[in-house]
mmCIF file of C-alpha atoms in Angstrom:
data_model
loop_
_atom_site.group_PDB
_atom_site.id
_atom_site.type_symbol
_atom_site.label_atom_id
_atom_site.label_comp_id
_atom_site.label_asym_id
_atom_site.label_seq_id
_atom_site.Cartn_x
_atom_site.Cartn_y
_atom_site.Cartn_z
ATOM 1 C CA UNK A 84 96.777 63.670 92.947
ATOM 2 C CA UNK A 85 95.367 67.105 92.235
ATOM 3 C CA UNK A 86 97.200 69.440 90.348
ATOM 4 C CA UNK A 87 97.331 72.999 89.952
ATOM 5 C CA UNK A 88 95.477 72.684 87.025
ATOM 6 C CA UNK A 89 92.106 71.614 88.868
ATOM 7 C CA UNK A 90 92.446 73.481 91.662
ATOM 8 C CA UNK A 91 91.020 77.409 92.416
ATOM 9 C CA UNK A 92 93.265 80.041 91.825
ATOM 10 C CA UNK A 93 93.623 82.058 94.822
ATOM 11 C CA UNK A 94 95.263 85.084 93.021
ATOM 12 C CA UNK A 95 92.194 86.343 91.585
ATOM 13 C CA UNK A 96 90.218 84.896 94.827
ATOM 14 C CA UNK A 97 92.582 87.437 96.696
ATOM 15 C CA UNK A 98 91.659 89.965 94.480
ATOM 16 C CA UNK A 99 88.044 89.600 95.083
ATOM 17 C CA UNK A 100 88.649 90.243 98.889
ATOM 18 C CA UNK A 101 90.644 93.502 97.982
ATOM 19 C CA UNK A 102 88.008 94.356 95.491
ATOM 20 C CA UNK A 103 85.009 94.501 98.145
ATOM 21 C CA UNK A 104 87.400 95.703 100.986
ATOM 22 C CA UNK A 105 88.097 98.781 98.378
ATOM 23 C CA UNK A 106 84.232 99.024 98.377
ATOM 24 C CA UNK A 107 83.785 99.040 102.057
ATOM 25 C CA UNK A 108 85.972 101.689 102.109
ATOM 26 C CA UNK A 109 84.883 103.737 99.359
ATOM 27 C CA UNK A 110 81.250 104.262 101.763
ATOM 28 C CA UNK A 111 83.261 105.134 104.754
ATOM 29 C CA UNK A 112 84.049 107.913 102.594
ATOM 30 C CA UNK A 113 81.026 108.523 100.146
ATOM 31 C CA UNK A 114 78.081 107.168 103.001
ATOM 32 C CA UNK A 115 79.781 108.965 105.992
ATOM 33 C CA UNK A 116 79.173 112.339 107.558
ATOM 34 C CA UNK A 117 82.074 114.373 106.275
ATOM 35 C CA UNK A 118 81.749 115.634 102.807
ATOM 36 C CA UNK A 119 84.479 116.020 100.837
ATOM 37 C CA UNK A 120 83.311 119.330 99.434
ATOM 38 C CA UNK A 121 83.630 121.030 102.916
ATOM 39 C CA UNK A 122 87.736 120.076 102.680
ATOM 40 C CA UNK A 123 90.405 120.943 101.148
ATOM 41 C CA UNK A 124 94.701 119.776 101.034
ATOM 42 C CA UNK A 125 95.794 116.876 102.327
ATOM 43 C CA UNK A 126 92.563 115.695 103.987
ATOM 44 C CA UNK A 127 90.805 116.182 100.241
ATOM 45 C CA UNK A 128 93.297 114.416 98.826
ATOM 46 C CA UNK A 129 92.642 111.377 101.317
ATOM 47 C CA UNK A 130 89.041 111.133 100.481
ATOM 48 C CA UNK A 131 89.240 111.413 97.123
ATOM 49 C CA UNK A 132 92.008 108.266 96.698
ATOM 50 C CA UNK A 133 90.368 106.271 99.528
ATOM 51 C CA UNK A 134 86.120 107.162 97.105
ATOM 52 C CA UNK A 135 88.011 106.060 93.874
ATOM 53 C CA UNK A 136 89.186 102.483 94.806
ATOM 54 C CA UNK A 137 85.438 101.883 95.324
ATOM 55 C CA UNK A 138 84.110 101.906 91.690
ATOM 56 C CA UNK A 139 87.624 100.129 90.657
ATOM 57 C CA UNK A 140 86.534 97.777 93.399
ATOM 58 C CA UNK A 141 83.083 96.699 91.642
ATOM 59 C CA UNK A 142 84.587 96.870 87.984
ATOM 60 C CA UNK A 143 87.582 94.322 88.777
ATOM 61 C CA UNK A 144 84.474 92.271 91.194
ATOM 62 C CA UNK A 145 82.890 91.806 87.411
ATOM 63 C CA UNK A 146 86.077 91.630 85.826
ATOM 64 C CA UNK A 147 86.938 88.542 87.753
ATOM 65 C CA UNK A 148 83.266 86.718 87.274
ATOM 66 C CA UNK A 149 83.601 87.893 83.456
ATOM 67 C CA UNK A 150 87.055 86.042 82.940
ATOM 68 C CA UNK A 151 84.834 82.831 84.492
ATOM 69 C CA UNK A 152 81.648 83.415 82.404
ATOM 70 C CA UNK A 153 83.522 83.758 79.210
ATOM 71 C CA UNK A 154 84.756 79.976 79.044
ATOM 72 C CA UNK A 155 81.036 78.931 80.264
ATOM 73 C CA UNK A 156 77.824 77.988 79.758
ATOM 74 C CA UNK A 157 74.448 80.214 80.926
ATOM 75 C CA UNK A 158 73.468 78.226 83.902
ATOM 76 C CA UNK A 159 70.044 79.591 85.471
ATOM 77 C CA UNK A 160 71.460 78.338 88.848
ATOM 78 C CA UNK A 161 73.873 80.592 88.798
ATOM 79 C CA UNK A 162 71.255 83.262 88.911
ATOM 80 C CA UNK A 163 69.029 81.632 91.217
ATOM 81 C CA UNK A 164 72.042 81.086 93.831
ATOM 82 C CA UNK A 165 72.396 84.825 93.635
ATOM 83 C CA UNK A 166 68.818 85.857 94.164
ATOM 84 C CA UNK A 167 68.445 83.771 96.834
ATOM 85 C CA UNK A 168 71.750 85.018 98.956
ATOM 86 C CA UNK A 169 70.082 88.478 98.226
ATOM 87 C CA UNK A 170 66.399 88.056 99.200
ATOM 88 C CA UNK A 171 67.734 86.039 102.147
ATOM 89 C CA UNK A 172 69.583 89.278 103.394
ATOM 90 C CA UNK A 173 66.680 91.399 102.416
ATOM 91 C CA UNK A 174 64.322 89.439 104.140
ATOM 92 C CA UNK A 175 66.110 88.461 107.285
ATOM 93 C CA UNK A 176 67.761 92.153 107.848
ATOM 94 C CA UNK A 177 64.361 93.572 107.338
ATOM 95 C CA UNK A 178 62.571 91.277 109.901
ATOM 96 C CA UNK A 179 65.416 91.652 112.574
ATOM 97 C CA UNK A 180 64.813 96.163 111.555
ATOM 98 C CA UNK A 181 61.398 95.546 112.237
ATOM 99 C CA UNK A 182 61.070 93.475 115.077
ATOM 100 C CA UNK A 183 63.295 95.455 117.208
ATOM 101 C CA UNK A 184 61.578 99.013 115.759
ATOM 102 C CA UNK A 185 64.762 100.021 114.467
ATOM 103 C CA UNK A 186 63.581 101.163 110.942
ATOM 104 C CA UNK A 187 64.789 104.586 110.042
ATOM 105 C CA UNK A 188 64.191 105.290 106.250
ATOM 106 C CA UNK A 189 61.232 104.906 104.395
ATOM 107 C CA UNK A 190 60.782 101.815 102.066
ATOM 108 C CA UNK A 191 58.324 99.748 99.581
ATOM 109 C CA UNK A 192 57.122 96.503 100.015
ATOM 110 C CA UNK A 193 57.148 94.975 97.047
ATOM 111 C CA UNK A 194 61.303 96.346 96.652
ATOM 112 C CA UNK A 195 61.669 93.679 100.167
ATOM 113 C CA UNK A 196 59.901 90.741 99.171
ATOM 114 C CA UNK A 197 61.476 91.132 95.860
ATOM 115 C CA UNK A 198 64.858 92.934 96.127
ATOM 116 C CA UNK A 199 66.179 91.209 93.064
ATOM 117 C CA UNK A 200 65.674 93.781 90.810
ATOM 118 C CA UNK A 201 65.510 96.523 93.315
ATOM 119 C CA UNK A 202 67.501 97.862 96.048
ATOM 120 C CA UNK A 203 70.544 96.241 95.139
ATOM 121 C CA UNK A 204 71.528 98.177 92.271
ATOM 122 C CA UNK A 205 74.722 95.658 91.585
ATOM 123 C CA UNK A 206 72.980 92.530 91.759
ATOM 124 C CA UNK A 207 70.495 93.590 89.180
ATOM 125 C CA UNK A 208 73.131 94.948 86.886
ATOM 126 C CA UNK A 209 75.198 91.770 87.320
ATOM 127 C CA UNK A 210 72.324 89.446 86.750
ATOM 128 C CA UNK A 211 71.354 91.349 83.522
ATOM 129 C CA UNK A 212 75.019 90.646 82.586
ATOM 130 C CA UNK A 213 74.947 87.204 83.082
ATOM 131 C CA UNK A 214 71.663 86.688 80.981
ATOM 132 C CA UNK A 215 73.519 89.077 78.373
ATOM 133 C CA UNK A 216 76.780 86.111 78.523
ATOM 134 C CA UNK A 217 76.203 84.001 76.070
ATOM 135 C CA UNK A 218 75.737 86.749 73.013
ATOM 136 C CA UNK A 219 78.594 88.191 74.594
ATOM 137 C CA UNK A 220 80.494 85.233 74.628
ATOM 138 C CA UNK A 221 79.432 84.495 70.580
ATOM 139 C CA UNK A 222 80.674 87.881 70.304
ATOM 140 C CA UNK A 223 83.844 87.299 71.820
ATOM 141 C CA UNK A 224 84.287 83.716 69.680
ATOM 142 C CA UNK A 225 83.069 84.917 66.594
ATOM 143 C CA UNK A 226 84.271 88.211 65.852
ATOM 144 C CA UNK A 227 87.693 88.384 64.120
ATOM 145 C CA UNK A 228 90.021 90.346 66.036
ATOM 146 C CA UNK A 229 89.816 93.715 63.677
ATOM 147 C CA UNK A 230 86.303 93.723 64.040
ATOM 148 C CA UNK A 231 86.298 93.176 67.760
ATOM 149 C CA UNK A 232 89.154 95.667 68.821
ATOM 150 C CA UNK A 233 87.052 98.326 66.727
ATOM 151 C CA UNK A 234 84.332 97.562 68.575
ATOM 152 C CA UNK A 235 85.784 97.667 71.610
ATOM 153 C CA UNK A 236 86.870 101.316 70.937
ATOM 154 C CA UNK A 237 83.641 102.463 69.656
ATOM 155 C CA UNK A 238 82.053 101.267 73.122
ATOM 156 C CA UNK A 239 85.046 102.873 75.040
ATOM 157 C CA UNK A 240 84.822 105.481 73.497
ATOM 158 C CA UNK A 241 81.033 106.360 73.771
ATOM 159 C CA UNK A 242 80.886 104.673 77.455
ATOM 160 C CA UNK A 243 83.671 106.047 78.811
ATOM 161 C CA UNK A 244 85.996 108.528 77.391
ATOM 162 C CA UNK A 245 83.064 110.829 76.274
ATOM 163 C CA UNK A 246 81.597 110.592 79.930
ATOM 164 C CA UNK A 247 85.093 111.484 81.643
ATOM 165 C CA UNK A 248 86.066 113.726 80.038
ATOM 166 C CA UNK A 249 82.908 115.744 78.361
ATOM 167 C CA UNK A 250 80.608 117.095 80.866
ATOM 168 C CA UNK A 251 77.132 117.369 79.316
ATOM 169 C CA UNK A 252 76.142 120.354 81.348
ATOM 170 C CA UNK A 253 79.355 122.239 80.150
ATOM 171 C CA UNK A 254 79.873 121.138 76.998
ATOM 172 C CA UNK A 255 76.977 120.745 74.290
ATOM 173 C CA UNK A 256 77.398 117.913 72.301
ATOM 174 C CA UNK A 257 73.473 117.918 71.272
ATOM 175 C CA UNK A 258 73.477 114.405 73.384
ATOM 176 C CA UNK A 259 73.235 113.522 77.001
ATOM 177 C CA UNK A 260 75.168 110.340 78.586
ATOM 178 C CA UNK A 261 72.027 108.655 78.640
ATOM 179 C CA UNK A 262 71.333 108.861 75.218
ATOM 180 C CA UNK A 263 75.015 107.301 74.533
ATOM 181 C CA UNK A 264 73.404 104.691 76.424
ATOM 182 C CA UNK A 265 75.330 104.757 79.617
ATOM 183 C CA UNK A 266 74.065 102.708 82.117
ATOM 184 C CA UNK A 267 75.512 100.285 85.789
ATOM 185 C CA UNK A 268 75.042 97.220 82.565
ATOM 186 C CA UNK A 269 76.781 99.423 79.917
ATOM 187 C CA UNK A 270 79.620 99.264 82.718
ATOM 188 C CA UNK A 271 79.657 95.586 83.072
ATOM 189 C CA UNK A 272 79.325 94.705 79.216
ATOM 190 C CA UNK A 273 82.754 96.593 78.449
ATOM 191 C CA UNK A 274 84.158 94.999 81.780
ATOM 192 C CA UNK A 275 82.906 91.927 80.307
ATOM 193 C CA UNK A 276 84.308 93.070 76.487
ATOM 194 C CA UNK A 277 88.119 94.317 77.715
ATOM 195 C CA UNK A 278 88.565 91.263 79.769
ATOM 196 C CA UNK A 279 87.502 88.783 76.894
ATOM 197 C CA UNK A 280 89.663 90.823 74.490
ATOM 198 C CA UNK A 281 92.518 90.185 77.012
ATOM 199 C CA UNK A 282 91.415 86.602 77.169
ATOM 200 C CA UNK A 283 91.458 85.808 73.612
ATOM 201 C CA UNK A 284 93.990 87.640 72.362
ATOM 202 C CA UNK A 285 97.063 87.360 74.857
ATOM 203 C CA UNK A 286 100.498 89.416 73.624
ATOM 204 C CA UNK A 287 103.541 90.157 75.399
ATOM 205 C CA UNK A 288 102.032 93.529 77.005
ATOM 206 C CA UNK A 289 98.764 91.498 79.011
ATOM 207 C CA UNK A 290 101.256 88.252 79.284
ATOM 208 C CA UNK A 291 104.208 90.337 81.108
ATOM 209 C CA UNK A 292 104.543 90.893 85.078
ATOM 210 C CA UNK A 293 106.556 94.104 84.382
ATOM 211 C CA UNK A 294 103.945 95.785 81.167
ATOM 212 C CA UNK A 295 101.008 94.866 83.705
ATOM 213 C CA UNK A 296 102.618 96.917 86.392
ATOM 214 C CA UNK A 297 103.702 99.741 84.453
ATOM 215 C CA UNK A 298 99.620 99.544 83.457
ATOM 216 C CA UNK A 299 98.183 99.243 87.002
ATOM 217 C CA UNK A 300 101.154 102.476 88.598
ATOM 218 C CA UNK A 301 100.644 104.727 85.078
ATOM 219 C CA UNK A 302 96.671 104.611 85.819
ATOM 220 C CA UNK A 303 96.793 105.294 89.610
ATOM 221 C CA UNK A 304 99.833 107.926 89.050
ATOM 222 C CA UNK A 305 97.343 110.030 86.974
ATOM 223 C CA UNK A 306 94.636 109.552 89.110
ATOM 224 C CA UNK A 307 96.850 110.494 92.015
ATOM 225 C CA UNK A 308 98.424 113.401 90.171
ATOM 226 C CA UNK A 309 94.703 114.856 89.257
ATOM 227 C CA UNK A 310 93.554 114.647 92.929
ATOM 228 C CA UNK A 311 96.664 116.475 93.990
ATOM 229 C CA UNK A 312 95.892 119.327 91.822
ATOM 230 C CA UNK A 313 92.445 119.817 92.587
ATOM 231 C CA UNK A 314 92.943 119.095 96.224
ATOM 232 C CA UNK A 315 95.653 121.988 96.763
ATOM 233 C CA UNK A 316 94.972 124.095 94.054
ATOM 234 C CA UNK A 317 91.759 124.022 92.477
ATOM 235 C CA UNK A 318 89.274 123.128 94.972
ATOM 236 C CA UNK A 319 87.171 125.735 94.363
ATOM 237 C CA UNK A 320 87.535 125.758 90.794
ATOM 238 C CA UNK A 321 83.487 123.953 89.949
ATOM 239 C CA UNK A 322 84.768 122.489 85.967
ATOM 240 C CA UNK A 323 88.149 120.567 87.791
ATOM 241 C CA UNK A 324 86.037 119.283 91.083
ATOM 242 C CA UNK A 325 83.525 118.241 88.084
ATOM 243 C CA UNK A 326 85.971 116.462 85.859
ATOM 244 C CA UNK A 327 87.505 115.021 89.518
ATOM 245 C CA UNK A 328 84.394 113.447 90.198
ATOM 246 C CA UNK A 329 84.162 112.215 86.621
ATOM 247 C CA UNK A 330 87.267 110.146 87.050
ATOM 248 C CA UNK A 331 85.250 108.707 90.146
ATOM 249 C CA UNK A 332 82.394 107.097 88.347
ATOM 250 C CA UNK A 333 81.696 103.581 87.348
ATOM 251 C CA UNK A 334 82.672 104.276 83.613
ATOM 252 C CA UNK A 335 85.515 106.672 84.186
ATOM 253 C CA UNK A 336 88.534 105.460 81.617
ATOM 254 C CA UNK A 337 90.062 105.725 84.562
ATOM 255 C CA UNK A 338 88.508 103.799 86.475
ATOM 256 C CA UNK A 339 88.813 100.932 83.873
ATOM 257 C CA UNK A 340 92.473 101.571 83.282
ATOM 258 C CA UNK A 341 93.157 100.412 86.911
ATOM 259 C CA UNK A 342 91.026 97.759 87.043
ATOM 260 C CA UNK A 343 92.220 96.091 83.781
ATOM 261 C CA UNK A 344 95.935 96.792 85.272
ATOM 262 C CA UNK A 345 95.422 94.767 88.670
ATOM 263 C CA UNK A 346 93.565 92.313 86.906
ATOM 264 C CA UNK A 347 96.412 91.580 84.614
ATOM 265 C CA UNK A 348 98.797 91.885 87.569
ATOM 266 C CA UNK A 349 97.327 88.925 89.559
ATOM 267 C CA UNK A 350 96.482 87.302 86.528
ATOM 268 C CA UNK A 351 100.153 87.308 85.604
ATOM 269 C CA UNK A 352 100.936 86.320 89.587
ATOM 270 C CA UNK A 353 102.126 82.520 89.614
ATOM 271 C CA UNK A 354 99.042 80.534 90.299
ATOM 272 C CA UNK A 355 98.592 79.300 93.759
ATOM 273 C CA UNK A 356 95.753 77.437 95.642
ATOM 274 C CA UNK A 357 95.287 78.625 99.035
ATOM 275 C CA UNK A 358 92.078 76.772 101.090
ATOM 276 C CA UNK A 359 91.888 80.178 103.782
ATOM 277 C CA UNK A 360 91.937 82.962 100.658
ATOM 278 C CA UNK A 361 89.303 80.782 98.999
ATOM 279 C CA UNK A 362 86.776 80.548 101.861
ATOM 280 C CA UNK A 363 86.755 84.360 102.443
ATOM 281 C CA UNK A 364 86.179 85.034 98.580
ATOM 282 C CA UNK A 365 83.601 83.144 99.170
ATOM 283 C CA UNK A 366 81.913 85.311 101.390
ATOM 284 C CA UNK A 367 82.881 88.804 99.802
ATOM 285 C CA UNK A 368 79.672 89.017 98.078
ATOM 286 C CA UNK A 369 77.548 88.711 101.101
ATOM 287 C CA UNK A 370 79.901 91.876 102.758
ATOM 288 C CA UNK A 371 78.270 94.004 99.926
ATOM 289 C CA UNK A 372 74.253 92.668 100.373
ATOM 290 C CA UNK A 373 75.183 92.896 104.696
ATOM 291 C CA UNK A 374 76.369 96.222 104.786
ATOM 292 C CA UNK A 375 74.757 98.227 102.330
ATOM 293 C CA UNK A 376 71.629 97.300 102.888
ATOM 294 C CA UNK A 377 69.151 100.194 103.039
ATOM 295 C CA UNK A 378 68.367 99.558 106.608
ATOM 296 C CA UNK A 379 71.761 99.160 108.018
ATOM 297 C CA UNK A 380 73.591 101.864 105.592
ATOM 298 C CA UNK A 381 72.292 104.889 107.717
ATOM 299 C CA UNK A 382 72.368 103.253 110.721
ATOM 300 C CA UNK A 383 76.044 101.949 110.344
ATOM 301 C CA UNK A 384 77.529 105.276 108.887
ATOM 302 C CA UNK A 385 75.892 106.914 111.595
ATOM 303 C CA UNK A 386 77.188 104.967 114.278
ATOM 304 C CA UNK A 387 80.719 105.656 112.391
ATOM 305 C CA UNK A 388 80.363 108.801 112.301
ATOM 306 C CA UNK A 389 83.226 109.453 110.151
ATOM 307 C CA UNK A 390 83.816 113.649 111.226
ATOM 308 C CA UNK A 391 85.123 112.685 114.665
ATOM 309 C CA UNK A 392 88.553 112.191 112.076
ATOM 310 C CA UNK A 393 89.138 115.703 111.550
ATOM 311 C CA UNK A 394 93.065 114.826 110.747
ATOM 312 C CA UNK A 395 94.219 113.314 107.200
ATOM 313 C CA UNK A 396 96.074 110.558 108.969
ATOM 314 C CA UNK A 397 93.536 110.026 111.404
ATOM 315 C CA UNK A 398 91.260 109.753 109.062
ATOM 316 C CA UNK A 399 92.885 107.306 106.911
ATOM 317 C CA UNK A 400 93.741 104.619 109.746
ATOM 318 C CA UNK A 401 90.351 104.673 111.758
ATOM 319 C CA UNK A 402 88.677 104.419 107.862
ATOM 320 C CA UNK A 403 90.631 101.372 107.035
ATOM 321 C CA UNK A 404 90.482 99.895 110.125
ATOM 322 C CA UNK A 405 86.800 100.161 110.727
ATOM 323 C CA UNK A 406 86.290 98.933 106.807
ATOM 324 C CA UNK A 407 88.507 96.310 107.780
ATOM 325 C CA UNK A 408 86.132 95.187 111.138
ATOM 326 C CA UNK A 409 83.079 95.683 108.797
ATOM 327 C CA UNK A 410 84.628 93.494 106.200
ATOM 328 C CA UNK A 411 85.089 90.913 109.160
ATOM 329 C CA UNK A 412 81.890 91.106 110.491
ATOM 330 C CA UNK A 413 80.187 90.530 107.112
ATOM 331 C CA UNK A 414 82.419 87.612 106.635
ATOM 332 C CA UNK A 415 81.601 85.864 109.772
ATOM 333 C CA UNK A 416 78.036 86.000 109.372
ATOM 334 C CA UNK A 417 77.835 84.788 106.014
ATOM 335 C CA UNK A 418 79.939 81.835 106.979
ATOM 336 C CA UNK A 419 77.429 81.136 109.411
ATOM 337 C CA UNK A 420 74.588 81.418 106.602
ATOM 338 C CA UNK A 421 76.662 79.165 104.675
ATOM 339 C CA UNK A 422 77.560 76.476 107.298
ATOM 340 C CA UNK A 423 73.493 76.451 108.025
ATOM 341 C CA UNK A 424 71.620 77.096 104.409
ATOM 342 C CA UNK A 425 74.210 76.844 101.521
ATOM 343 C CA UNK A 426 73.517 72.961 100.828
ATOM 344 C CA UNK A 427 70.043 73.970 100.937
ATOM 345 C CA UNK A 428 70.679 77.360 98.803
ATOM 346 C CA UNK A 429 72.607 75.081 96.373
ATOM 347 C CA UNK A 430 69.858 72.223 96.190
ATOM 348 C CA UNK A 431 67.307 74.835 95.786
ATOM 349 C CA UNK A 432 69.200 76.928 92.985
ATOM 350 C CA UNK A 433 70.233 73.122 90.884
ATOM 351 C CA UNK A 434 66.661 72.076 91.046
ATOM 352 C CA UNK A 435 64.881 75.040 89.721
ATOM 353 C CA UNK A 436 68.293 75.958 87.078
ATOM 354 C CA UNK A 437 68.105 72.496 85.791
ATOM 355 C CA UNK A 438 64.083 72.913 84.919
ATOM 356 C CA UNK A 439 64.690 76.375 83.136
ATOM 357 C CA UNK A 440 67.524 75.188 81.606
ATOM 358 C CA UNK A 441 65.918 72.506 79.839
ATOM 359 C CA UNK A 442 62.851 74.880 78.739
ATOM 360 C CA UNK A 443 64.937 76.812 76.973
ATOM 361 C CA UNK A 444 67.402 73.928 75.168
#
């Protein structure tokens, strides 16, 4: 009989579908016609919450394959499998473009028959993570717990808190972000970092239902409260729409202070095993690859065209619901792909993983 223990926990595979439908809708907003500069009140203030979920959207995605990596073994398959997925979608979306002469931006060869690194700016950020997990994870094992919280500050504090809350341009500090070494992979190491911390050294605050809620509400009340202010007040006020947009980026404290709070909040949810939940998480990556693509992102936002909704409200609903059908869309074709080419993805990716991975034992 299988037990809970051995089966997939759907809480955090229902967190990955929220995580990339919070993406989705964070380029209705940031991809569409509209720009939130040109607004102000309660249609600013509807933008800005429904651009911020998207960055705490691909932190908690990491978040989630972080509390996975930590407990494993580098695998080369598991890189492979990913590569593959995204050079299929390259290839495939750039042939059907192509053949039907519906290619609207400019692009390189070399970044389509090799998109992995290239035009998806995630995948090659994630990959470097994953060949960065095992030093991480000797990190994580090996470092006593005074030496690893103090650690984890130092990086907070030079990858985060200095870039939300010091603007370079404004405020001299003789350094620039990039020289603090602020990067998409400086993102996903600290993900990586705060969720092993939280791993390996559990207390009643990470461990509680009610502390992990209090976490997840305090982070989006601020957030909330700051886009309030700026959206009737201060709109036109260039330092607050600055620091605003701050709180927006990958490596906003912010940003990290929600995702760590809904991770702990499903983590904390009573684990359940649902077969649906689990078949669309497996899918949510290929939403991401499908719909940002660099040929279908103009032509899809475009299409949307995202300034007919001139009303908050109206705004809000047709967003979400046309993220929503986007979402769906993605979903269904990569079930497709997956019903057709995943044995032969999987196959592939084994093969080759197993050869590197006994080159480098």
């Amino acid at each position: 009989m299988e037990t809970m223990s051995n089966k997939r926990n759907s809480s955090f595979e229902l967190l990955r579908i929220i995580s990339m439908y919070l993406i989705v809708v964070h380029h209705f907003v940031v991809h569409g016609i509209t720009q939130i500069g040109n607004t102000h009140g309660l249609k600013r203030l509807t933008m800005l919450l429904m651009q911020s979920g998207g960055k705490v959207g691909v932190n908690v995605f990491v978040m989630i394959g972080a509390y996975f990596l930590i407990e494993k073994n580098f695998k080369f398959s598991r890189v492979i499998k990913i590569s593959l997925i995204s050079i299929f979608y390259s290839w495939t979306i750039f042939m059907i473009f192509f053949l039907l002469g519906k290619i609207i931006v400019p692009y390189k060869w070399y970044e389509i028959l090799i998109p992995v690194p290239g035009t998806y700016w995630f995948v090659s950020s994630y990959i470097v993570l994953m060949f960065a997990s095992p030093i991480l994870n000797k990190i994580i094992n090996n470092l006593p717990k005074h030496q690893y919280k103090n650690m984890l500050f130092f990086l907070l504090f030079i990858w985060s808190i200095i870039p939300t809350f010091l603007i370079s341009n404004m405020i001299d500090l003789g350094l620039s972000h990039s020289e603090l070494g602020n990067s998409t992979v400086s993102s996903f190491v600290l993900d990586y970092l705060i969720i092993g911390y939280i791993k390996k050294y559990p207390n009643k605050y990470v461990e509680s239902k009610k502390y992990s809620w209090l976490i997840l509400l305090s982070g989006i009340s601020i957030m909330i409260l700051a886009f309030y202010l700026e959206s009737f007040y201060m709109y036109e006020n260039q330092l607050v729409s600055e620091y605003v947009n701050n709180f927006m980026n990958l490596n906003s404290f912010f940003e990290f202070w929600i995702s760590a709070g809904l991770i702990l909040v499903f983590k904390n949810i009573t684990p359940f095993s649902n077969k649906f939940i689990n078949i669309i998480a497996g899918s949510t990556f290929a939403v991401y690859l499908i719909h940002d693509n660099q040929f279908i992102r103009p032509m899809l936002w475009q299409k949307v065209n995202n300034v007919q909704y001139q009303g908050s409200i109206d705004f809000l609903i047709n967003g979400l619901e046309i993220s929503l059908l986007i979402f769906i869309i993605c979903i269904v074709l990569d079930m497709i792909r997956r019903i057709l080419l995943d044995n032969l993805f999987n196959s592939i990716s084994q093969q080759i993983g197993n050869y590197l991975d006994k080159k480098i034992e």
